Amino acid sequence: MQNNNLTVYYQCNMTKKDHITVYVLASFLAAAVVYLFYHLIIISVVLGLFLGYFLEKIYAQSTITKRQKKLLLEFRDFLENMSVAANAGDVEYKAILSARNALKQVYDDDADIIIEINNIINQYENGGRKLTDLFMDFANRSQLEDVKSFATIFSVIEGKSNNFGAIINQTYNIIGDKIEITEEIETAITSSKSETYTMLCMPIIIVIFMSALGSGFMDSLFTTTVGHIVATVALALFAASFVIAVKAINIKV
């Protein structure tokens, strides 16, 4: 029998309470930023609630990406242990069992990869399902290209190849190298991400600093029509810069 309670990793697993909490905090932050440019409470609240919706969506997507990255690293460890077992002479199901047992020495029982491999083992033993179908189901729910690649390769060699160990080892080397390169790239751009976020904060810091000078230095920006137009343009440019910067630093390999 198929387990319908398994995680779909390309969907957000935040609770309704989490979504509301993030939305409220994001709206408050957005309203505070808008207020710096307009000094009008009503406009700040309205725009804050509007922008908070999009900020909450961005945060929710980031939780999906973070969990998928974590799952991918765990899957790499599974492949490594499966490769070791296959090289030692274990084939297919026995190699999966050996890899699962090795992973349990590193990960807790509630780790995603442990849950997934346990499900594959249980469905194979008690549900009469093929290993190929189970790995394909895992791949579809993860929406990770490397997991899909492995599932496709496994479907070709299951019960049909005498070179199971060599093929699994080669598959691990290719996928492992790709993941390692991705990690190296992300490490290399970490400093760039920090610099980007710092630059995004600079306009806000400048407005706060200029407002703190007092003596009506910023009154024309907050009280005149021309000032509101300038503030709107500045805020639009700031929002556009934020979107472009976030997309630019999220590199996919």
JSON list of N, CA and C in Angstrom, two decimals, residues 43-120:
[
{"chain": "A", "resi": 43, "resn": "ILE", "atom": "N", "xyz": [-0.59, 55.38, 3.99]},
{"chain": "A", "resi": 43, "resn": "ILE", "atom": "CA", "xyz": [0.11, 54.83, 2.83]},
{"chain": "A", "resi": 43, "resn": "ILE", "atom": "C", "xyz": [1.09, 53.74, 3.26]},
{"chain": "A", "resi": 44, "resn": "SER", "atom": "N", "xyz": [1.77, 53.97, 4.37]},
{"chain": "A", "resi": 44, "resn": "SER", "atom": "CA", "xyz": [2.75, 53.00, 4.86]},
{"chain": "A", "resi": 44, "resn": "SER", "atom": "C", "xyz": [2.08, 51.68, 5.22]},
{"chain": "A", "resi": 45, "resn": "VAL", "atom": "N", "xyz": [0.92, 51.76, 5.88]},
{"chain": "A", "resi": 45, "resn": "VAL", "atom": "CA", "xyz": [0.20, 50.54, 6.28]},
{"chain": "A", "resi": 45, "resn": "VAL", "atom": "C", "xyz": [-0.31, 49.79, 5.05]},
{"chain": "A", "resi": 46, "resn": "VAL", "atom": "N", "xyz": [-0.92, 50.53, 4.11]},
{"chain": "A", "resi": 46, "resn": "VAL", "atom": "CA", "xyz": [-1.48, 49.89, 2.91]},
{"chain": "A", "resi": 46, "resn": "VAL", "atom": "C", "xyz": [-0.38, 49.22, 2.08]},
{"chain": "A", "resi": 47, "resn": "LEU", "atom": "N", "xyz": [0.68, 49.96, 1.81]},
{"chain": "A", "resi": 47, "resn": "LEU", "atom": "CA", "xyz": [1.78, 49.39, 1.03]},
{"chain": "A", "resi": 47, "resn": "LEU", "atom": "C", "xyz": [2.48, 48.28, 1.80]},
{"chain": "A", "resi": 48, "resn": "GLY", "atom": "N", "xyz": [2.57, 48.44, 3.12]},
{"chain": "A", "resi": 48, "resn": "GLY", "atom": "CA", "xyz": [3.19, 47.40, 3.95]},
{"chain": "A", "resi": 48, "resn": "GLY", "atom": "C", "xyz": [2.44, 46.09, 3.85]},
{"chain": "A", "resi": 49, "resn": "LEU", "atom": "N", "xyz": [1.11, 46.15, 3.93]},
{"chain": "A", "resi": 49, "resn": "LEU", "atom": "CA", "xyz": [0.30, 44.94, 3.81]},
{"chain": "A", "resi": 49, "resn": "LEU", "atom": "C", "xyz": [0.41, 44.33, 2.42]},
{"chain": "A", "resi": 50, "resn": "PHE", "atom": "N", "xyz": [0.50, 45.19, 1.40]},
{"chain": "A", "resi": 50, "resn": "PHE", "atom": "CA", "xyz": [0.63, 44.72, 0.02]},
{"chain": "A", "resi": 50, "resn": "PHE", "atom": "C", "xyz": [1.98, 44.06, -0.21]},
{"chain": "A", "resi": 51, "resn": "LEU", "atom": "N", "xyz": [3.06, 44.74, 0.18]},
{"chain": "A", "resi": 51, "resn": "LEU", "atom": "CA", "xyz": [4.40, 44.21, -0.02]},
{"chain": "A", "resi": 51, "resn": "LEU", "atom": "C", "xyz": [4.67, 43.00, 0.87]},
{"chain": "A", "resi": 52, "resn": "GLY", "atom": "N", "xyz": [4.04, 42.98, 2.04]},
{"chain": "A", "resi": 52, "resn": "GLY", "atom": "CA", "xyz": [4.21, 41.85, 2.95]},
{"chain": "A", "resi": 52, "resn": "GLY", "atom": "C", "xyz": [3.79, 40.53, 2.33]},
{"chain": "A", "resi": 53, "resn": "TYR", "atom": "N", "xyz": [2.77, 40.58, 1.47]},
{"chain": "A", "resi": 53, "resn": "TYR", "atom": "CA", "xyz": [2.31, 39.37, 0.77]},
{"chain": "A", "resi": 53, "resn": "TYR", "atom": "C", "xyz": [3.43, 38.77, -0.08]},
{"chain": "A", "resi": 54, "resn": "PHE", "atom": "N", "xyz": [4.11, 39.62, -0.84]},
{"chain": "A", "resi": 54, "resn": "PHE", "atom": "CA", "xyz": [5.18, 39.14, -1.72]},
{"chain": "A", "resi": 54, "resn": "PHE", "atom": "C", "xyz": [6.42, 38.72, -0.92]},
{"chain": "A", "resi": 55, "resn": "LEU", "atom": "N", "xyz": [6.71, 39.45, 0.15]},
{"chain": "A", "resi": 55, "resn": "LEU", "atom": "CA", "xyz": [7.85, 39.08, 0.99]},
{"chain": "A", "resi": 55, "resn": "LEU", "atom": "C", "xyz": [7.62, 37.73, 1.65]},
{"chain": "A", "resi": 56, "resn": "GLU", "atom": "N", "xyz": [6.38, 37.47, 2.05]},
{"chain": "A", "resi": 56, "resn": "GLU", "atom": "CA", "xyz": [6.06, 36.18, 2.66]},
{"chain": "A", "resi": 56, "resn": "GLU", "atom": "C", "xyz": [6.23, 35.05, 1.64]},
{"chain": "A", "resi": 57, "resn": "LYS", "atom": "N", "xyz": [5.85, 35.30, 0.39]},
{"chain": "A", "resi": 57, "resn": "LYS", "atom": "CA", "xyz": [6.02, 34.30, -0.66]},
{"chain": "A", "resi": 57, "resn": "LYS", "atom": "C", "xyz": [7.50, 34.01, -0.91]},
{"chain": "A", "resi": 58, "resn": "ILE", "atom": "N", "xyz": [8.30, 35.07, -0.89]},
{"chain": "A", "resi": 58, "resn": "ILE", "atom": "CA", "xyz": [9.75, 34.90, -1.09]},
{"chain": "A", "resi": 58, "resn": "ILE", "atom": "C", "xyz": [10.34, 34.06, 0.04]},
{"chain": "A", "resi": 59, "resn": "TYR", "atom": "N", "xyz": [9.91, 34.34, 1.28]},
{"chain": "A", "resi": 59, "resn": "TYR", "atom": "CA", "xyz": [10.42, 33.57, 2.42]},
{"chain": "A", "resi": 59, "resn": "TYR", "atom": "C", "xyz": [9.98, 32.11, 2.33]},
{"chain": "A", "resi": 60, "resn": "ALA", "atom": "N", "xyz": [8.71, 31.89, 1.97]},
{"chain": "A", "resi": 60, "resn": "ALA", "atom": "CA", "xyz": [8.20, 30.52, 1.86]},
{"chain": "A", "resi": 60, "resn": "ALA", "atom": "C", "xyz": [8.98, 29.74, 0.81]},
{"chain": "A", "resi": 61, "resn": "GLN", "atom": "N", "xyz": [9.29, 30.39, -0.31]},
{"chain": "A", "resi": 61, "resn": "GLN", "atom": "CA", "xyz": [10.07, 29.73, -1.36]},
{"chain": "A", "resi": 61, "resn": "GLN", "atom": "C", "xyz": [11.48, 29.41, -0.87]},
{"chain": "A", "resi": 62, "resn": "SER", "atom": "N", "xyz": [12.03, 30.30, -0.05]},
{"chain": "A", "resi": 62, "resn": "SER", "atom": "CA", "xyz": [13.38, 30.06, 0.48]},
{"chain": "A", "resi": 62, "resn": "SER", "atom": "C", "xyz": [13.42, 28.84, 1.39]},
{"chain": "A", "resi": 63, "resn": "THR", "atom": "N", "xyz": [12.32, 28.59, 2.12]},
{"chain": "A", "resi": 63, "resn": "THR", "atom": "CA", "xyz": [12.28, 27.40, 2.98]},
{"chain": "A", "resi": 63, "resn": "THR", "atom": "C", "xyz": [12.25, 26.12, 2.14]},
{"chain": "A", "resi": 64, "resn": "ILE", "atom": "N", "xyz": [11.56, 26.19, 0.98]},
{"chain": "A", "resi": 64, "resn": "ILE", "atom": "CA", "xyz": [11.53, 25.04, 0.07]},
{"chain": "A", "resi": 64, "resn": "ILE", "atom": "C", "xyz": [12.92, 24.76, -0.47]},
{"chain": "A", "resi": 65, "resn": "THR", "atom": "N", "xyz": [13.58, 25.82, -0.94]},
{"chain": "A", "resi": 65, "resn": "THR", "atom": "CA", "xyz": [14.93, 25.68, -1.51]},
{"chain": "A", "resi": 65, "resn": "THR", "atom": "C", "xyz": [15.91, 25.14, -0.47]},
{"chain": "A", "resi": 66, "resn": "LYS", "atom": "N", "xyz": [15.81, 25.66, 0.75]},
{"chain": "A", "resi": 66, "resn": "LYS", "atom": "CA", "xyz": [16.71, 25.23, 1.82]},
{"chain": "A", "resi": 66, "resn": "LYS", "atom": "C", "xyz": [16.53, 23.75, 2.13]},
{"chain": "A", "resi": 67, "resn": "ARG", "atom": "N", "xyz": [15.28, 23.30, 2.18]},
{"chain": "A", "resi": 67, "resn": "ARG", "atom": "CA", "xyz": [15.03, 21.89, 2.50]},
{"chain": "A", "resi": 67, "resn": "ARG", "atom": "C", "xyz": [15.48, 20.99, 1.36]},
{"chain": "A", "resi": 68, "resn": "GLN", "atom": "N", "xyz": [15.28, 21.43, 0.12]},
{"chain": "A", "resi": 68, "resn": "GLN", "atom": "CA", "xyz": [15.73, 20.63, -1.02]},
{"chain": "A", "resi": 68, "resn": "GLN", "atom": "C", "xyz": [17.25, 20.50, -1.04]},
{"chain": "A", "resi": 69, "resn": "LYS", "atom": "N", "xyz": [17.95, 21.59, -0.71]},
{"chain": "A", "resi": 69, "resn": "LYS", "atom": "CA", "xyz": [19.41, 21.54, -0.66]},
{"chain": "A", "resi": 69, "resn": "LYS", "atom": "C", "xyz": [19.87, 20.57, 0.42]},
{"chain": "A", "resi": 70, "resn": "LYS", "atom": "N", "xyz": [19.21, 20.62, 1.56]},
{"chain": "A", "resi": 70, "resn": "LYS", "atom": "CA", "xyz": [19.54, 19.72, 2.66]},
{"chain": "A", "resi": 70, "resn": "LYS", "atom": "C", "xyz": [19.29, 18.27, 2.26]},
{"chain": "A", "resi": 71, "resn": "LEU", "atom": "N", "xyz": [18.16, 18.02, 1.61]},
{"chain": "A", "resi": 71, "resn": "LEU", "atom": "CA", "xyz": [17.84, 16.67, 1.15]},
{"chain": "A", "resi": 71, "resn": "LEU", "atom": "C", "xyz": [18.87, 16.18, 0.14]},
{"chain": "A", "resi": 72, "resn": "LEU", "atom": "N", "xyz": [19.32, 17.06, -0.74]},
{"chain": "A", "resi": 72, "resn": "LEU", "atom": "CA", "xyz": [20.30, 16.67, -1.76]},
{"chain": "A", "resi": 72, "resn": "LEU", "atom": "C", "xyz": [21.61, 16.22, -1.13]},
{"chain": "A", "resi": 73, "resn": "LEU", "atom": "N", "xyz": [22.05, 16.93, -0.09]},
{"chain": "A", "resi": 73, "resn": "LEU", "atom": "CA", "xyz": [23.28, 16.54, 0.60]},
{"chain": "A", "resi": 73, "resn": "LEU", "atom": "C", "xyz": [23.11, 15.20, 1.30]},
{"chain": "A", "resi": 74, "resn": "GLU", "atom": "N", "xyz": [21.93, 14.99, 1.88]},
{"chain": "A", "resi": 74, "resn": "GLU", "atom": "CA", "xyz": [21.65, 13.70, 2.52]},
{"chain": "A", "resi": 74, "resn": "GLU", "atom": "C", "xyz": [21.60, 12.58, 1.48]},
{"chain": "A", "resi": 75, "resn": "PHE", "atom": "N", "xyz": [21.04, 12.88, 0.33]},
{"chain": "A", "resi": 75, "resn": "PHE", "atom": "CA", "xyz": [20.97, 11.88, -0.74]},
{"chain": "A", "resi": 75, "resn": "PHE", "atom": "C", "xyz": [22.36, 11.52, -1.25]},
{"chain": "A", "resi": 76, "resn": "ARG", "atom": "N", "xyz": [23.24, 12.52, -1.29]},
{"chain": "A", "resi": 76, "resn": "ARG", "atom": "CA", "xyz": [24.63, 12.24, -1.68]},
{"chain": "A", "resi": 76, "resn": "ARG", "atom": "C", "xyz": [25.27, 11.24, -0.71]},
{"chain": "A", "resi": 77, "resn": "ASP", "atom": "N", "xyz": [25.01, 11.41, 0.57]},
{"chain": "A", "resi": 77, "resn": "ASP", "atom": "CA", "xyz": [25.55, 10.48, 1.57]},
{"chain": "A", "resi": 77, "resn": "ASP", "atom": "C", "xyz": [24.96, 9.08, 1.38]},
{"chain": "A", "resi": 78, "resn": "PHE", "atom": "N", "xyz": [23.68, 9.04, 1.02]},
{"chain": "A", "resi": 78, "resn": "PHE", "atom": "CA", "xyz": [23.05, 7.74, 0.74]},
{"chain": "A", "resi": 78, "resn": "PHE", "atom": "C", "xyz": [23.74, 7.05, -0.43]},
{"chain": "A", "resi": 79, "resn": "LEU", "atom": "N", "xyz": [23.98, 7.81, -1.51]},
{"chain": "A", "resi": 79, "resn": "LEU", "atom": "CA", "xyz": [24.66, 7.24, -2.68]},
{"chain": "A", "resi": 79, "resn": "LEU", "atom": "C", "xyz": [26.06, 6.76, -2.33]},
{"chain": "A", "resi": 80, "resn": "GLU", "atom": "N", "xyz": [26.75, 7.54, -1.52]},
{"chain": "A", "resi": 80, "resn": "GLU", "atom": "CA", "xyz": [28.11, 7.16, -1.13]},
{"chain": "A", "resi": 80, "resn": "GLU", "atom": "C", "xyz": [28.10, 5.82, -0.39]},
{"chain": "A", "resi": 81, "resn": "ASN", "atom": "N", "xyz": [27.19, 5.68, 0.57]},
{"chain": "A", "resi": 81, "resn": "ASN", "atom": "CA", "xyz": [27.12, 4.44, 1.34]},
{"chain": "A", "resi": 81, "resn": "ASN", "atom": "C", "xyz": [26.61, 3.28, 0.49]},
{"chain": "A", "resi": 82, "resn": "MET", "atom": "N", "xyz": [25.72, 3.57, -0.44]},
{"chain": "A", "resi": 82, "resn": "MET", "atom": "CA", "xyz": [25.24, 2.53, -1.34]},
{"chain": "A", "resi": 82, "resn": "MET", "atom": "C", "xyz": [26.35, 2.07, -2.28]},
{"chain": "A", "resi": 83, "resn": "SER", "atom": "N", "xyz": [27.19, 3.02, -2.71]},
{"chain": "A", "resi": 83, "resn": "SER", "atom": "CA", "xyz": [28.33, 2.69, -3.56]},
{"chain": "A", "resi": 83, "resn": "SER", "atom": "C", "xyz": [29.31, 1.79, -2.83]},
{"chain": "A", "resi": 84, "resn": "VAL", "atom": "N", "xyz": [29.57, 2.10, -1.56]},
{"chain": "A", "resi": 84, "resn": "VAL", "atom": "CA", "xyz": [30.47, 1.29, -0.75]},
{"chain": "A", "resi": 84, "resn": "VAL", "atom": "C", "xyz": [29.92, -0.13, -0.61]},
{"chain": "A", "resi": 85, "resn": "ALA", "atom": "N", "xyz": [28.62, -0.22, -0.33]},
{"chain": "A", "resi": 85, "resn": "ALA", "atom": "CA", "xyz": [27.99, -1.54, -0.17]},
{"chain": "A", "resi": 85, "resn": "ALA", "atom": "C", "xyz": [28.02, -2.33, -1.47]},
{"chain": "A", "resi": 86, "resn": "ALA", "atom": "N", "xyz": [27.77, -1.63, -2.59]},
{"chain": "A", "resi": 86, "resn": "ALA", "atom": "CA", "xyz": [27.78, -2.30, -3.90]},
{"chain": "A", "resi": 86, "resn": "ALA", "atom": "C", "xyz": [29.17, -2.80, -4.25]},
{"chain": "A", "resi": 87, "resn": "ASN", "atom": "N", "xyz": [30.18, -2.01, -3.95]},
{"chain": "A", "resi": 87, "resn": "ASN", "atom": "CA", "xyz": [31.57, -2.42, -4.21]},
{"chain": "A", "resi": 87, "resn": "ASN", "atom": "C", "xyz": [31.98, -3.61, -3.35]},
{"chain": "A", "resi": 88, "resn": "ALA", "atom": "N", "xyz": [31.30, -3.74, -2.20]},
{"chain": "A", "resi": 88, "resn": "ALA", "atom": "CA", "xyz": [31.60, -4.87, -1.31]},
{"chain": "A", "resi": 88, "resn": "ALA", "atom": "C", "xyz": [30.85, -6.14, -1.72]},
{"chain": "A", "resi": 89, "resn": "GLY", "atom": "N", "xyz": [30.03, -6.02, -2.77]},
{"chain": "A", "resi": 89, "resn": "GLY", "atom": "CA", "xyz": [29.34, -7.20, -3.27]},
{"chain": "A", "resi": 89, "resn": "GLY", "atom": "C", "xyz": [27.85, -7.21, -3.07]},
{"chain": "A", "resi": 90, "resn": "ASP", "atom": "N", "xyz": [27.32, -6.23, -2.33]},
{"chain": "A", "resi": 90, "resn": "ASP", "atom": "CA", "xyz": [25.87, -6.16, -2.14]},
{"chain": "A", "resi": 90, "resn": "ASP", "atom": "C", "xyz": [25.20, -5.73, -3.45]},
{"chain": "A", "resi": 91, "resn": "VAL", "atom": "N", "xyz": [24.04, -6.26, -3.71]},
{"chain": "A", "resi": 91, "resn": "VAL", "atom": "CA", "xyz": [23.31, -5.90, -4.93]},
{"chain": "A", "resi": 91, "resn": "VAL", "atom": "C", "xyz": [21.96, -5.30, -4.57]},
{"chain": "A", "resi": 92, "resn": "GLU", "atom": "N", "xyz": [21.60, -4.29, -5.29]},
{"chain": "A", "resi": 92, "resn": "GLU", "atom": "CA", "xyz": [20.30, -3.64, -5.24]},
{"chain": "A", "resi": 92, "resn": "GLU", "atom": "C", "xyz": [19.71, -3.52, -3.83]},
{"chain": "A", "resi": 93, "resn": "TYR", "atom": "N", "xyz": [18.73, -4.35, -3.50]},
{"chain": "A", "resi": 93, "resn": "TYR", "atom": "CA", "xyz": [18.02, -4.19, -2.23]},
{"chain": "A", "resi": 93, "resn": "TYR", "atom": "C", "xyz": [18.95, -4.31, -1.03]},
{"chain": "A", "resi": 94, "resn": "LYS", "atom": "N", "xyz": [19.88, -5.26, -1.07]},
{"chain": "A", "resi": 94, "resn": "LYS", "atom": "CA", "xyz": [20.80, -5.43, 0.06]},
{"chain": "A", "resi": 94, "resn": "LYS", "atom": "C", "xyz": [21.71, -4.21, 0.20]},
{"chain": "A", "resi": 95, "resn": "ALA", "atom": "N", "xyz": [22.09, -3.60, -0.92]},
{"chain": "A", "resi": 95, "resn": "ALA", "atom": "CA", "xyz": [22.91, -2.40, -0.88]},
{"chain": "A", "resi": 95, "resn": "ALA", "atom": "C", "xyz": [22.13, -1.23, -0.28]},
{"chain": "A", "resi": 96, "resn": "ILE", "atom": "N", "xyz": [20.84, -1.18, -0.57]},
{"chain": "A", "resi": 96, "resn": "ILE", "atom": "CA", "xyz": [19.99, -0.14, 0.01]},
{"chain": "A", "resi": 96, "resn": "ILE", "atom": "C", "xyz": [19.89, -0.32, 1.52]},
{"chain": "A", "resi": 97, "resn": "LEU", "atom": "N", "xyz": [19.71, -1.56, 1.96]},
{"chain": "A", "resi": 97, "resn": "LEU", "atom": "CA", "xyz": [19.65, -1.85, 3.40]},
{"chain": "A", "resi": 97, "resn": "LEU", "atom": "C", "xyz": [20.96, -1.44, 4.08]},
{"chain": "A", "resi": 98, "resn": "SER", "atom": "N", "xyz": [22.07, -1.80, 3.48]},
{"chain": "A", "resi": 98, "resn": "SER", "atom": "CA", "xyz": [23.38, -1.47, 4.07]},
{"chain": "A", "resi": 98, "resn": "SER", "atom": "C", "xyz": [23.57, 0.04, 4.14]},
{"chain": "A", "resi": 99, "resn": "ALA", "atom": "N", "xyz": [23.16, 0.74, 3.08]},
{"chain": "A", "resi": 99, "resn": "ALA", "atom": "CA", "xyz": [23.29, 2.20, 3.06]},
{"chain": "A", "resi": 99, "resn": "ALA", "atom": "C", "xyz": [22.41, 2.84, 4.13]},
{"chain": "A", "resi": 100, "resn": "ARG", "atom": "N", "xyz": [21.19, 2.32, 4.29]},
{"chain": "A", "resi": 100, "resn": "ARG", "atom": "CA", "xyz": [20.29, 2.84, 5.31]},
{"chain": "A", "resi": 100, "resn": "ARG", "atom": "C", "xyz": [20.88, 2.66, 6.71]},
{"chain": "A", "resi": 101, "resn": "ASN", "atom": "N", "xyz": [21.42, 1.48, 6.97]},
{"chain": "A", "resi": 101, "resn": "ASN", "atom": "CA", "xyz": [22.01, 1.21, 8.28]},
{"chain": "A", "resi": 101, "resn": "ASN", "atom": "C", "xyz": [23.20, 2.12, 8.56]},
{"chain": "A", "resi": 102, "resn": "ALA", "atom": "N", "xyz": [23.99, 2.40, 7.52]},
{"chain": "A", "resi": 102, "resn": "ALA", "atom": "CA", "xyz": [25.13, 3.31, 7.69]},
{"chain": "A", "resi": 102, "resn": "ALA", "atom": "C", "xyz": [24.66, 4.74, 7.94]},
{"chain": "A", "resi": 103, "resn": "LEU", "atom": "N", "xyz": [23.60, 5.15, 7.25]},
{"chain": "A", "resi": 103, "resn": "LEU", "atom": "CA", "xyz": [23.07, 6.50, 7.42]},
{"chain": "A", "resi": 103, "resn": "LEU", "atom": "C", "xyz": [22.51, 6.72, 8.82]},
{"chain": "A", "resi": 104, "resn": "LYS", "atom": "N", "xyz": [21.94, 5.67, 9.41]},
{"chain": "A", "resi": 104, "resn": "LYS", "atom": "CA", "xyz": [21.34, 5.80, 10.74]},
{"chain": "A", "resi": 104, "resn": "LYS", "atom": "C", "xyz": [22.38, 6.07, 11.81]},
{"chain": "A", "resi": 105, "resn": "GLN", "atom": "N", "xyz": [23.65, 5.83, 11.49]},
{"chain": "A", "resi": 105, "resn": "GLN", "atom": "CA", "xyz": [24.72, 6.16, 12.43]},
{"chain": "A", "resi": 105, "resn": "GLN", "atom": "C", "xyz": [25.08, 7.64, 12.37]},
{"chain": "A", "resi": 106, "resn": "VAL", "atom": "N", "xyz": [24.60, 8.31, 11.33]},
{"chain": "A", "resi": 106, "resn": "VAL", "atom": "CA", "xyz": [24.91, 9.73, 11.13]},
{"chain": "A", "resi": 106, "resn": "VAL", "atom": "C", "xyz": [23.69, 10.62, 11.34]},
{"chain": "A", "resi": 107, "resn": "TYR", "atom": "N", "xyz": [22.54, 10.17, 10.84]},
{"chain": "A", "resi": 107, "resn": "TYR", "atom": "CA", "xyz": [21.33, 10.98, 10.88]},
{"chain": "A", "resi": 107, "resn": "TYR", "atom": "C", "xyz": [20.32, 10.44, 11.88]},
{"chain": "A", "resi": 108, "resn": "ASP", "atom": "N", "xyz": [19.50, 11.34, 12.41]},
{"chain": "A", "resi": 108, "resn": "ASP", "atom": "CA", "xyz": [18.41, 10.94, 13.29]},
{"chain": "A", "resi": 108, "resn": "ASP", "atom": "C", "xyz": [17.30, 10.28, 12.47]},
{"chain": "A", "resi": 109, "resn": "ASP", "atom": "N", "xyz": [16.40, 9.60, 13.17]},
{"chain": "A", "resi": 109, "resn": "ASP", "atom": "CA", "xyz": [15.32, 8.89, 12.47]},
{"chain": "A", "resi": 109, "resn": "ASP", "atom": "C", "xyz": [14.37, 9.83, 11.76]},
{"chain": "A", "resi": 110, "resn": "ASP", "atom": "N", "xyz": [14.32, 11.11, 12.19]},
{"chain": "A", "resi": 110, "resn": "ASP", "atom": "CA", "xyz": [13.41, 12.06, 11.56]},
{"chain": "A", "resi": 110, "resn": "ASP", "atom": "C", "xyz": [14.05, 12.82, 10.40]},
{"chain": "A", "resi": 111, "resn": "ALA", "atom": "N", "xyz": [15.28, 12.46, 10.05]},
{"chain": "A", "resi": 111, "resn": "ALA", "atom": "CA", "xyz": [15.93, 13.07, 8.88]},
{"chain": "A", "resi": 111, "resn": "ALA", "atom": "C", "xyz": [15.18, 12.64, 7.62]},
{"chain": "A", "resi": 112, "resn": "ASP", "atom": "N", "xyz": [15.07, 13.55, 6.67]},
{"chain": "A", "resi": 112, "resn": "ASP", "atom": "CA", "xyz": [14.29, 13.26, 5.46]},
{"chain": "A", "resi": 112, "resn": "ASP", "atom": "C", "xyz": [14.78, 12.02, 4.73]},
{"chain": "A", "resi": 113, "resn": "ILE", "atom": "N", "xyz": [16.09, 11.87, 4.60]},
{"chain": "A", "resi": 113, "resn": "ILE", "atom": "CA", "xyz": [16.62, 10.74, 3.84]},
{"chain": "A", "resi": 113, "resn": "ILE", "atom": "C", "xyz": [16.34, 9.41, 4.54]},
{"chain": "A", "resi": 114, "resn": "ILE", "atom": "N", "xyz": [16.38, 9.42, 5.87]},
{"chain": "A", "resi": 114, "resn": "ILE", "atom": "CA", "xyz": [16.07, 8.20, 6.63]},
{"chain": "A", "resi": 114, "resn": "ILE", "atom": "C", "xyz": [14.61, 7.82, 6.43]},
{"chain": "A", "resi": 115, "resn": "ILE", "atom": "N", "xyz": [13.73, 8.81, 6.50]},
{"chain": "A", "resi": 115, "resn": "ILE", "atom": "CA", "xyz": [12.30, 8.56, 6.30]},
{"chain": "A", "resi": 115, "resn": "ILE", "atom": "C", "xyz": [12.05, 8.01, 4.90]},
{"chain": "A", "resi": 116, "resn": "GLU", "atom": "N", "xyz": [12.71, 8.60, 3.91]},
{"chain": "A", "resi": 116, "resn": "GLU", "atom": "CA", "xyz": [12.49, 8.17, 2.53]},
{"chain": "A", "resi": 116, "resn": "GLU", "atom": "C", "xyz": [12.99, 6.74, 2.29]},
{"chain": "A", "resi": 117, "resn": "ILE", "atom": "N", "xyz": [14.19, 6.44, 2.76]},
{"chain": "A", "resi": 117, "resn": "ILE", "atom": "CA", "xyz": [14.74, 5.10, 2.54]},
{"chain": "A", "resi": 117, "resn": "ILE", "atom": "C", "xyz": [13.97, 4.06, 3.34]},
{"chain": "A", "resi": 118, "resn": "ASN", "atom": "N", "xyz": [13.54, 4.42, 4.54]},
{"chain": "A", "resi": 118, "resn": "ASN", "atom": "CA", "xyz": [12.71, 3.50, 5.32]},
{"chain": "A", "resi": 118, "resn": "ASN", "atom": "C", "xyz": [11.40, 3.21, 4.58]},
{"chain": "A", "resi": 119, "resn": "ASN", "atom": "N", "xyz": [10.84, 4.23, 3.97]},
{"chain": "A", "resi": 119, "resn": "ASN", "atom": "CA", "xyz": [9.60, 4.03, 3.21]},
{"chain": "A", "resi": 119, "resn": "ASN", "atom": "C", "xyz": [9.83, 3.10, 2.02]},
{"chain": "A", "resi": 120, "resn": "ILE", "atom": "N", "xyz": [10.96, 3.31, 1.33]},
{"chain": "A", "resi": 120, "resn": "ILE", "atom": "CA", "xyz": [11.27, 2.45, 0.18]},
{"chain": "A", "resi": 120, "resn": "ILE", "atom": "C", "xyz": [11.41, 0.99, 0.62]}
]
